[in-house]
Tab-separated table of C-alpha atoms and ligand atoms in Angstrom:
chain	number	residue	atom	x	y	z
Z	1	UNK	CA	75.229	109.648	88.547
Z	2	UNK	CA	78.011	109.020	91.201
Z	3	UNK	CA	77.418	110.859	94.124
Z	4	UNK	CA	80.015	113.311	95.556
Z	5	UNK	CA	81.939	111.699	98.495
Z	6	UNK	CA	80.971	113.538	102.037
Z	7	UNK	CA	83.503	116.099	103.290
Z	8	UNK	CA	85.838	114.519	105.743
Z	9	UNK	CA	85.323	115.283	109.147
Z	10	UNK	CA	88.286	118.246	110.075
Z	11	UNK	CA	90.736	117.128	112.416
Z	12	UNK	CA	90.678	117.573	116.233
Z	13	UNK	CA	94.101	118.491	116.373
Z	14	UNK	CA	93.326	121.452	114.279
Z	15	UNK	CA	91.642	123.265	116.859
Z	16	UNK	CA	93.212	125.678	119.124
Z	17	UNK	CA	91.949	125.574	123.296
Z	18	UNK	CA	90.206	128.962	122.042
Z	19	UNK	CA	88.496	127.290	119.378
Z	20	UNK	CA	87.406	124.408	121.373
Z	21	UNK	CA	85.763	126.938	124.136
Z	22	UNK	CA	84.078	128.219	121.046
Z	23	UNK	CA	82.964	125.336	120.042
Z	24	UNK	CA	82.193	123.868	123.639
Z	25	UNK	CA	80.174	127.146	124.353
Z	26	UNK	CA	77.639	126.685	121.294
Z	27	UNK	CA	77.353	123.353	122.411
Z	28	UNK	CA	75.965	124.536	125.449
Z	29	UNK	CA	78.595	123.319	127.216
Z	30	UNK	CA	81.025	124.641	129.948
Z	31	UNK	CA	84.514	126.206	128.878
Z	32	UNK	CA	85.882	123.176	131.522
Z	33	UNK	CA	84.979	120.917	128.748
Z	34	UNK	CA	86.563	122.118	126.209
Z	35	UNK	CA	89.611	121.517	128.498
Z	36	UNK	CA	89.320	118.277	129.159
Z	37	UNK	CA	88.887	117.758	125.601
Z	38	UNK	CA	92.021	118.762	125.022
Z	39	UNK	CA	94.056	117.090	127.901
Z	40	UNK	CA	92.559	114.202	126.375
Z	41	UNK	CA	94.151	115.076	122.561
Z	42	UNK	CA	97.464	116.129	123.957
Z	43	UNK	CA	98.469	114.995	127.594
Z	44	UNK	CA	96.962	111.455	127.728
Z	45	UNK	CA	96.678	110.810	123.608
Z	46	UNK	CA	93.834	108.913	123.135
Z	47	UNK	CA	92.901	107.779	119.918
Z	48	UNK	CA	89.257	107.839	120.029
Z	49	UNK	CA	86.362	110.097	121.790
Z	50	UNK	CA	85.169	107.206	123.410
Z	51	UNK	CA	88.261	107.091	125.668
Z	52	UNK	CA	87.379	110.538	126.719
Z	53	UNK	CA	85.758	108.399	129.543
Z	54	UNK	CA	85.138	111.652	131.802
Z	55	UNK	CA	82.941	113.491	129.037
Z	56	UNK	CA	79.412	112.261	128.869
Z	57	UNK	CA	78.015	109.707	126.101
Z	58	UNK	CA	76.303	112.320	124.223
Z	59	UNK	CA	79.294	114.838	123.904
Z	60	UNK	CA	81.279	111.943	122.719
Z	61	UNK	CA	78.590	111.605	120.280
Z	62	UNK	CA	78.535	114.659	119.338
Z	63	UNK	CA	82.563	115.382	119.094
Z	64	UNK	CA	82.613	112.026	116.712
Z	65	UNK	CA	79.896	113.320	114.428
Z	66	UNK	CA	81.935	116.315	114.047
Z	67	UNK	CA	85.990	115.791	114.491
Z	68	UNK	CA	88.037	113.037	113.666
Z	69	UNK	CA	91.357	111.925	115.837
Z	70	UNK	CA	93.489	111.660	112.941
Z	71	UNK	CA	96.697	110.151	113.080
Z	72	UNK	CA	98.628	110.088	109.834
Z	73	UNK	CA	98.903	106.676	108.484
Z	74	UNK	CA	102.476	106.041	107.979
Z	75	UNK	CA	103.005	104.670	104.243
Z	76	UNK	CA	106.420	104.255	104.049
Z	77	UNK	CA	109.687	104.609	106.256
Z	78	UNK	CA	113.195	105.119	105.217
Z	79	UNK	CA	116.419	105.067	107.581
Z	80	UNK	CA	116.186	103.579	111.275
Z	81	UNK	CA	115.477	104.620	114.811
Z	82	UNK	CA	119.286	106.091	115.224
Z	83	UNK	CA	119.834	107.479	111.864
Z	84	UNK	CA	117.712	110.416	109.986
Z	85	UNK	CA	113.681	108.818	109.675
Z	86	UNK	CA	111.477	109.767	106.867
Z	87	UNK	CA	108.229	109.176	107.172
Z	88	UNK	CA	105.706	109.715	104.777
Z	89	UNK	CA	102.183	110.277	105.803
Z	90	UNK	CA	98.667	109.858	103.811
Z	91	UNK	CA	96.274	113.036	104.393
Z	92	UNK	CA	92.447	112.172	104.034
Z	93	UNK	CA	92.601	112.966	100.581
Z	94	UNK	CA	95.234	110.269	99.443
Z	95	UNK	CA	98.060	113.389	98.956
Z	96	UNK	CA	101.210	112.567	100.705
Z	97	UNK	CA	103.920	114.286	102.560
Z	98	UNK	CA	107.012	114.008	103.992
Z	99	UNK	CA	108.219	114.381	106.950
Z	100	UNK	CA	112.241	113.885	108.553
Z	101	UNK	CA	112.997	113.287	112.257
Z	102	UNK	CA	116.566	114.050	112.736
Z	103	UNK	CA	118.244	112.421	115.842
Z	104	UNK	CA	119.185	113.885	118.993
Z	105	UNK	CA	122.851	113.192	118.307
Z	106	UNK	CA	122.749	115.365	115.166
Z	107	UNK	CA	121.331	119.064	114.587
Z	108	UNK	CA	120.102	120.140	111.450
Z	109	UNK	CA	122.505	122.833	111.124
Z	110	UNK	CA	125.198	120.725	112.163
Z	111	UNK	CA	125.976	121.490	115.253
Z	112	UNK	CA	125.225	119.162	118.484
Z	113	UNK	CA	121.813	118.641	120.163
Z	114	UNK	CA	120.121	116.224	122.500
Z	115	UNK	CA	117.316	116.780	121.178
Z	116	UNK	CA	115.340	115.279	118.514
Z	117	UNK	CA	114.325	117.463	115.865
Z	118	UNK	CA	111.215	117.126	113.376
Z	119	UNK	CA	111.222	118.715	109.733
Z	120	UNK	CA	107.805	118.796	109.029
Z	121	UNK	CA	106.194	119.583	105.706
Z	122	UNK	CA	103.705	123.065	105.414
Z	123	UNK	CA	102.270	121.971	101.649
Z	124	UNK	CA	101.417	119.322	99.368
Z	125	UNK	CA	103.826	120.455	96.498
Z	126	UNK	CA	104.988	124.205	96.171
Z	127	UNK	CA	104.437	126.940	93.932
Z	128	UNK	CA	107.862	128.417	94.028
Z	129	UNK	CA	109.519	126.006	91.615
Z	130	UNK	CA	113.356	126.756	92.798
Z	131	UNK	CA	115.508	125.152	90.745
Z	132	UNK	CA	117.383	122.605	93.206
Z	133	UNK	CA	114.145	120.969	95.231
Z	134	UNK	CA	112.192	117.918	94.337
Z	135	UNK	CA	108.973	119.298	96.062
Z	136	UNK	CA	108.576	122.359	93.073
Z	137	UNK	CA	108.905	119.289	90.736
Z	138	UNK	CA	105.360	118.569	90.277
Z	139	UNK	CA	103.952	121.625	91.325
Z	140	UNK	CA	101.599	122.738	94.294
Z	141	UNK	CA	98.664	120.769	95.157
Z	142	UNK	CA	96.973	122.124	98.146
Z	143	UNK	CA	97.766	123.372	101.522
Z	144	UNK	CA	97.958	121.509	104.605
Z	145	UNK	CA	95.505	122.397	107.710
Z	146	UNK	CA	96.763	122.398	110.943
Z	147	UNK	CA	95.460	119.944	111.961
Z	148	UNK	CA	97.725	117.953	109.326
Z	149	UNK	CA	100.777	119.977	110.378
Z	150	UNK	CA	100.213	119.011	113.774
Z	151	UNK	CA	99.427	115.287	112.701
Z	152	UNK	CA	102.622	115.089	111.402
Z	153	UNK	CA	104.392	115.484	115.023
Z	154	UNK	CA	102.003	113.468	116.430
Z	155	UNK	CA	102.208	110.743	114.292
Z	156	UNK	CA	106.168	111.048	114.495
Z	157	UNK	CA	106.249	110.794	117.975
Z	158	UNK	CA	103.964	107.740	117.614
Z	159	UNK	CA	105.911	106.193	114.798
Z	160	UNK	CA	109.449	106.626	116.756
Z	161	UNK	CA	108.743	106.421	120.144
Z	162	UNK	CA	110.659	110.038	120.724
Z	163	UNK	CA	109.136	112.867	121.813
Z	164	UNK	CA	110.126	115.580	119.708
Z	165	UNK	CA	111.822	118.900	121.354
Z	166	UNK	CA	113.016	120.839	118.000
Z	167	UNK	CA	110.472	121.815	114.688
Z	168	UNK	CA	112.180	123.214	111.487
Z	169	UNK	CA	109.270	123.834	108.823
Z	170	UNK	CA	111.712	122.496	105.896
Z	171	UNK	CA	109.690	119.984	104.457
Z	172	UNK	CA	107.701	120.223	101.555
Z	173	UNK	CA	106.263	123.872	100.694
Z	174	UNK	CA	106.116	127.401	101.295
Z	175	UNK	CA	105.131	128.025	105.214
Z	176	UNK	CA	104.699	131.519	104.353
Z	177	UNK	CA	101.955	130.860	101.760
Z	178	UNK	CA	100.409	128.767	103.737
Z	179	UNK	CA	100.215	131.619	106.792
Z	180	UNK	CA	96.851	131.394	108.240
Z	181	UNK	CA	97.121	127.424	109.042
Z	182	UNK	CA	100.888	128.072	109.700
Z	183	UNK	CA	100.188	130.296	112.406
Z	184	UNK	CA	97.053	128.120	114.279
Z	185	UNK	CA	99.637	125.341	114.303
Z	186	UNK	CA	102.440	127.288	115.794
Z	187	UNK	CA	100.446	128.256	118.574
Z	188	UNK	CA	98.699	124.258	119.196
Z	189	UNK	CA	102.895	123.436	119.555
Z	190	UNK	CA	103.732	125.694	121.670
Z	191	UNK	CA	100.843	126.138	124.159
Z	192	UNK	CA	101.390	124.266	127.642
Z	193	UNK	CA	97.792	122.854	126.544
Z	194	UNK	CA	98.922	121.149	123.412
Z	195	UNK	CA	102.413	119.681	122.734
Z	196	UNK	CA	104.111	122.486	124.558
Z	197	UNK	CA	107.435	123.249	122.613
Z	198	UNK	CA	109.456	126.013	123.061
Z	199	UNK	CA	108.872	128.648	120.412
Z	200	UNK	CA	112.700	128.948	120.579
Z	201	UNK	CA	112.984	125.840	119.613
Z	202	UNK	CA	110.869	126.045	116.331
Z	203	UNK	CA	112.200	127.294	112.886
Z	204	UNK	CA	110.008	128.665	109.794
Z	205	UNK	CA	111.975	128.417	106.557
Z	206	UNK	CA	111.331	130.507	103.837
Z	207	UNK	CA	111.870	131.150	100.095
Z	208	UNK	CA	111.736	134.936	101.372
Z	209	UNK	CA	107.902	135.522	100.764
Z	210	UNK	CA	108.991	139.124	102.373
Z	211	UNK	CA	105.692	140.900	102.720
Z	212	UNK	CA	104.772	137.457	105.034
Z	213	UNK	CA	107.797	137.682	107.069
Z	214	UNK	CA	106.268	141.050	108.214
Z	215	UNK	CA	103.211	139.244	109.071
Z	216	UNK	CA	104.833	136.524	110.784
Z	217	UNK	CA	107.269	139.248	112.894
Z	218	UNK	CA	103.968	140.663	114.779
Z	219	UNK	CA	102.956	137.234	115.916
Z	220	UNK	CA	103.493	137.388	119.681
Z	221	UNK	CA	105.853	134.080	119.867
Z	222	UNK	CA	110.017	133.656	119.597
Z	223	UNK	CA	109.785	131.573	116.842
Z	224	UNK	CA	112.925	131.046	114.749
Z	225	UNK	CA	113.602	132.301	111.222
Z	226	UNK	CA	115.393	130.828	108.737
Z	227	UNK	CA	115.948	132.103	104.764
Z	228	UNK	CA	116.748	130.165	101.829
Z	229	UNK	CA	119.014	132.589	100.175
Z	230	UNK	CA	121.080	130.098	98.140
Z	231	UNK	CA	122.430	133.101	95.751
Z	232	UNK	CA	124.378	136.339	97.429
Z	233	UNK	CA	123.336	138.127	94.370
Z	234	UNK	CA	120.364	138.815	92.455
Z	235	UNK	CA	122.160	137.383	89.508
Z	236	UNK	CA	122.807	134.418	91.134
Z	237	UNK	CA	119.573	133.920	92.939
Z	238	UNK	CA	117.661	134.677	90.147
Z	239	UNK	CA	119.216	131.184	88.461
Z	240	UNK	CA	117.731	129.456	91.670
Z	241	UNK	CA	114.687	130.713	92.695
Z	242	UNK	CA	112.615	132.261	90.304
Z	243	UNK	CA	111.050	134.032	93.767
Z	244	UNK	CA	113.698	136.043	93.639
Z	245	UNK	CA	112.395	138.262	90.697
Z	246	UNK	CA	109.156	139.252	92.748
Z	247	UNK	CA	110.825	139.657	95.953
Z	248	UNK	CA	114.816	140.871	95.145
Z	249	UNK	CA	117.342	140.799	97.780
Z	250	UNK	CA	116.685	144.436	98.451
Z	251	UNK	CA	113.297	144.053	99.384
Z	252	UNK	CA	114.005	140.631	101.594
Z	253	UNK	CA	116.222	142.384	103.547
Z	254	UNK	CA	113.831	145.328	104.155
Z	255	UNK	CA	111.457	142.183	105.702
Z	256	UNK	CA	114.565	140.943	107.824
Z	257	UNK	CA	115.216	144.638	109.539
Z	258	UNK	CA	111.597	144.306	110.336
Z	259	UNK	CA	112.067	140.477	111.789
Z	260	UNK	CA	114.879	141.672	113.773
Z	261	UNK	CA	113.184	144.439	114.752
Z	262	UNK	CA	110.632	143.063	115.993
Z	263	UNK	CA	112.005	139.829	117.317
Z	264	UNK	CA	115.580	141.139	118.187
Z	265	UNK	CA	116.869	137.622	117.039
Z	266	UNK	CA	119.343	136.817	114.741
Z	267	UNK	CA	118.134	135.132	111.525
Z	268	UNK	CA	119.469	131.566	109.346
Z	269	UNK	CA	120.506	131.790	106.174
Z	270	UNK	CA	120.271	128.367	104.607
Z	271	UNK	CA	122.949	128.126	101.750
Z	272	UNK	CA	123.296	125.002	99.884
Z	273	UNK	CA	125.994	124.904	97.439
Z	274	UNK	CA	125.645	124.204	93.629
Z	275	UNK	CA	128.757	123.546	91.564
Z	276	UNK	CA	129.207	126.149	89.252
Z	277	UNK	CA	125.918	127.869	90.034
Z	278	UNK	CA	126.477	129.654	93.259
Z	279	UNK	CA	129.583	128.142	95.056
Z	280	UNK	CA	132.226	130.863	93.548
Z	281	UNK	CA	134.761	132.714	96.138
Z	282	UNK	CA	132.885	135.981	95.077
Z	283	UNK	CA	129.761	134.687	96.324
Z	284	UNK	CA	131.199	133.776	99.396
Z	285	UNK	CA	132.584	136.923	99.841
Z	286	UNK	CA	129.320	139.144	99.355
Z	287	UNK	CA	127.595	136.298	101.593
Z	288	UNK	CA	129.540	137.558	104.103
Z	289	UNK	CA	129.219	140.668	103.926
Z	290	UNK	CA	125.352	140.826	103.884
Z	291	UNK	CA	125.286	137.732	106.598
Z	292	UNK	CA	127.164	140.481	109.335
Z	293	UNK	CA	125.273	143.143	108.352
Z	294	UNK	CA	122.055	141.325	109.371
Z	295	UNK	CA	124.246	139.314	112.243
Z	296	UNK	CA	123.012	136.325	110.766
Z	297	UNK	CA	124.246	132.639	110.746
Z	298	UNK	CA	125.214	130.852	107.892
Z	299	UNK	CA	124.969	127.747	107.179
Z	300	UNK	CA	126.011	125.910	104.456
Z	301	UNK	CA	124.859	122.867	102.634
Z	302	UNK	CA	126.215	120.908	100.223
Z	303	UNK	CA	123.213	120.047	97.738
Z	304	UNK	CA	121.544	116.967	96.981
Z	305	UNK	CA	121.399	115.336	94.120
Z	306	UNK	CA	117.692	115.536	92.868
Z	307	UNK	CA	116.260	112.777	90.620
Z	308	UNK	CA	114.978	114.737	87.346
Z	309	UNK	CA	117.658	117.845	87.856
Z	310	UNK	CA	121.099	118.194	86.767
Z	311	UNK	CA	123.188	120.110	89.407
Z	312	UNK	CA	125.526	118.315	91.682
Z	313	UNK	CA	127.488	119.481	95.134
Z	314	UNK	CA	130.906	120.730	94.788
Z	315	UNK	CA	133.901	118.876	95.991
Z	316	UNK	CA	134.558	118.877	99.919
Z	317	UNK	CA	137.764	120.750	99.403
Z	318	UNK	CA	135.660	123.773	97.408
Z	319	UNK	CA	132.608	123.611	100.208
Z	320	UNK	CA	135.977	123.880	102.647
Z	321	UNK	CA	137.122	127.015	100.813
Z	322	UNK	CA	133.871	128.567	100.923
Z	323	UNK	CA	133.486	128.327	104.182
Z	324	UNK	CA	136.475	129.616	105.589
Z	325	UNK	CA	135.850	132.838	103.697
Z	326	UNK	CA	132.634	133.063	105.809
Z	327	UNK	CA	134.676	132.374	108.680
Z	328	UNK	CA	137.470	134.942	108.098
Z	329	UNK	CA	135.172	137.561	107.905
Z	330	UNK	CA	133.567	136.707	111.286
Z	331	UNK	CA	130.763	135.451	110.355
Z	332	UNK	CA	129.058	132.464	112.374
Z	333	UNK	CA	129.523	129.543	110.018
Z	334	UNK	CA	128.596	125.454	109.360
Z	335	UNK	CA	128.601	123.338	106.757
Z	336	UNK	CA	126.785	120.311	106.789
Z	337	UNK	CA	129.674	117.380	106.600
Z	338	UNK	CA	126.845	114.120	107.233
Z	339	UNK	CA	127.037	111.419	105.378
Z	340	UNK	CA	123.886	110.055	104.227
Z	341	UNK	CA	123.485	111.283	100.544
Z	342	UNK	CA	120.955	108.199	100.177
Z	343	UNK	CA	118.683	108.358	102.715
Z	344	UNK	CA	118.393	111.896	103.642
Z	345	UNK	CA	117.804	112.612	99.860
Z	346	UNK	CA	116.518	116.414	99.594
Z	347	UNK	CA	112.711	117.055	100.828
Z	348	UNK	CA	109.868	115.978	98.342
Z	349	UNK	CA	111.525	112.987	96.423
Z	350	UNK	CA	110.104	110.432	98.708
Z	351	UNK	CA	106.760	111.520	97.769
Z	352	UNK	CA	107.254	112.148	94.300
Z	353	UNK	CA	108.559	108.032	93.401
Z	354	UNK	CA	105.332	107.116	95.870
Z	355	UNK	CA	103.369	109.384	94.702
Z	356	UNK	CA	104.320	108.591	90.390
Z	357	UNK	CA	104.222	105.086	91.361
Z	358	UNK	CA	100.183	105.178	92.483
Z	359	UNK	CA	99.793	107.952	89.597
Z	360	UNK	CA	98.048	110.778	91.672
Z	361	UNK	CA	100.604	113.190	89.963
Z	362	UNK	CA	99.907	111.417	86.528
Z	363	UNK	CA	96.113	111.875	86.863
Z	364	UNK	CA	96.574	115.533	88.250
Z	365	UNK	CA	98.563	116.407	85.710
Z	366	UNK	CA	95.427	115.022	82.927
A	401	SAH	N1	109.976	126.665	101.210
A	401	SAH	C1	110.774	126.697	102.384
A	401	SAH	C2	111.006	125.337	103.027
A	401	SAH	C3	111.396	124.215	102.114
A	401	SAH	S1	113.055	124.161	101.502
A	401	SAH	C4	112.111	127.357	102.063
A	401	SAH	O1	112.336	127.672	100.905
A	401	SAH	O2	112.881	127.615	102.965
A	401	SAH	C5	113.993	124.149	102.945
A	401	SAH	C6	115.411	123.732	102.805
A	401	SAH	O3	115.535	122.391	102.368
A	401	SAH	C7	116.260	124.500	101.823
A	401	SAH	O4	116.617	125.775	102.220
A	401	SAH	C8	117.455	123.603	101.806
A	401	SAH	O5	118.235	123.855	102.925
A	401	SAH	C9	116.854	122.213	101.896
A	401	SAH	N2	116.861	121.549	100.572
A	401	SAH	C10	115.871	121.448	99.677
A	401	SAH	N3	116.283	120.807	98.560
A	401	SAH	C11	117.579	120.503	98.770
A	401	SAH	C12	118.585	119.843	97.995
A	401	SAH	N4	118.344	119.367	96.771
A	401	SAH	N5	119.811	119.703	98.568
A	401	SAH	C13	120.083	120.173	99.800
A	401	SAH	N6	119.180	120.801	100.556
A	401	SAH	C14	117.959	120.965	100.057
């Protein structure tokens, strides 16, 4: 009889400093300790325990029996140091994921920043099946720890040689499902302790999980919010993402007034335009109007062509009529005009031709 493999160790960069004085405590150690431990994770970087040369031998015994210092294997790379980076990662499991550094001469939304920005990815697959993403494709797998969400900027950073200023959670998955870890790693970013980036300066997408965007509003931290609304009616958004039918418009804005609330921000809506699905003049005109009554930006994006589904983007001079309507009605406007169709190819498809060509999906799927 084969035996079952042993649980991998979790990953040190899961841990919050709160956690570690936990830990460090039962350990009968001092809370100093716990520390050092992790200036040694996140200010100097070591790789190993054994590096943590101020900790005695048996600590670093002991942290090694229990922690690994995971950093995410790179498997494969697409694009180049001044262009949009993919990287995709290997978890201790063999899954994959995705995960896009965007230059500093280029913001996500379009706008300029000298910043580099990381899209990191919350899931291994998604539930939510919308109709225009590659990650829904092949379903949800599992969700990522911390420690893994983390990894990711780490082993960006490492990868590029660019320290990353700017996180948008729009990689693969549903943040919002994935709350509990979501949350742990929010706080491990921004703490001056760990990789100490501006909540500001940090984005959670969502498919509009609303009863989560509640949850996430009380979280004591200016994090960024962003919606995938995609469809200005339930009509229309019903066609996209089948989401939509558990949590309507109505009820997704009831979450926002809470958000805003809360957070007295303005939220993202993330728009990405469909020919003949969503990008008619009428939609426009309704986005509009429910973009100022939440104050909200807009911005638009023309879609991706995903392997395996039929849609296709709208021609530049249609994207240009939609968004003046925006823009006419005074609402605060961009549409993504990059190039780069190729390489930045929509989140998930990376993974899914690595992913078919080692047959993990086949052999899930048996
Ligand atoms: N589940 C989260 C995060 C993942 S999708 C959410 O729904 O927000 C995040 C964003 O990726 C989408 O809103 C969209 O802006 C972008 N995206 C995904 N697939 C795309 C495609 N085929 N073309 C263009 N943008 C896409």
């Amino acid at each position: 009889m084969n035996e079952k493999p042993a649980k991998p160790l979790p990953s040190a960069y899961g841990l919050t400093l709160d956690d570690w004085i936990e830990w460090a405590l039962a350990h009968d150690q001092t809370k100093f300790r716990a520390k050092q431990i992790v200036e040694w994770l996140y200010i100097k970087r070591v790789a190993s325990f054994d590096e943590m040369t101020n900790l005695s031998q048996p600590l670093r015994e002991l942290l090694k029996a229990e922690f690994v210092i995971s950093r995410l294997p790179v498997v494969r790379t697409t694009g180049s140091q001044d262009t949009t980076q993919k990287f995709l990662f290997r978890l201790h499991d063999g899954r994959l994921v995705e995960t896009v550094k965007i230059p500093a001469n280029v913001h996500f939304d379009g706008g300029q920043s000298d910043r580099v920005t990381l899209c990191v990815s919350s899931q291994v697959g998604c539930a939510y099946a919308c109709q225009f993403c590659a990650s829904g494709l092949a379903g949800f797998t599992r969700n990522l720890e911390a420690g893994e969400i983390v990894g990711q900027v780490i082993g960006a950073e490492i990868a590029s040689g660019d320290a990353v200023r700017n996180i948008v959670f729009m990689g693969m998955g549903e943040p919002l499902a994935n709350l509990t870890q979501l949350t742990k790693a929010l706080e491990i970013l921004n703490a001056h302790w760990g990789l100490n980036i501006g909540a500001r300066q940090m984005t959670v997408s969502t498919s509009g999980l609303a009863p989560q965007i509640e949850k996430l509003a009380l979280i004591p931290m200016q994090i960024r919010l962003a919606i995938s609304l995609h469809g200005a009616t339930d009509e229309v958004r019903d066609q996209i993402m089948p989401v939509n039918k558990k949590y309507p418009i109505k009820r997704l804005f009831e979450a926002l007034e809470v958000w805003r609330h809360n957070k007295k921000q303005k939220v993202t809506f993330e728009y990405i335009l469909i020919e003949g699905v969503n990008d008619g003049l009428d939609q426009a005109g309704v986005l509009a109007k429910r973009a100022r009554t939440m104050n909200a930006k807009v911005n638009l994006i023309p879609y991706n062509t995903v392997e395996g589904l039929d849609w296709s983007r709208p021609d530049e001079e249609r994207q240009e009529a939609f968004l003046s309507v925006l823009k006419s009605a005074g609402v605060t406007c961009t549409l993504r005009r990059e190039k780069g169709h190729d390489i930045d190819a929509a989140c998930g498809q990376l993974r899914l031709q690595e992913e078919t060509a080692e047959g993990i999906i086949a052999s899930v799927a048996e």
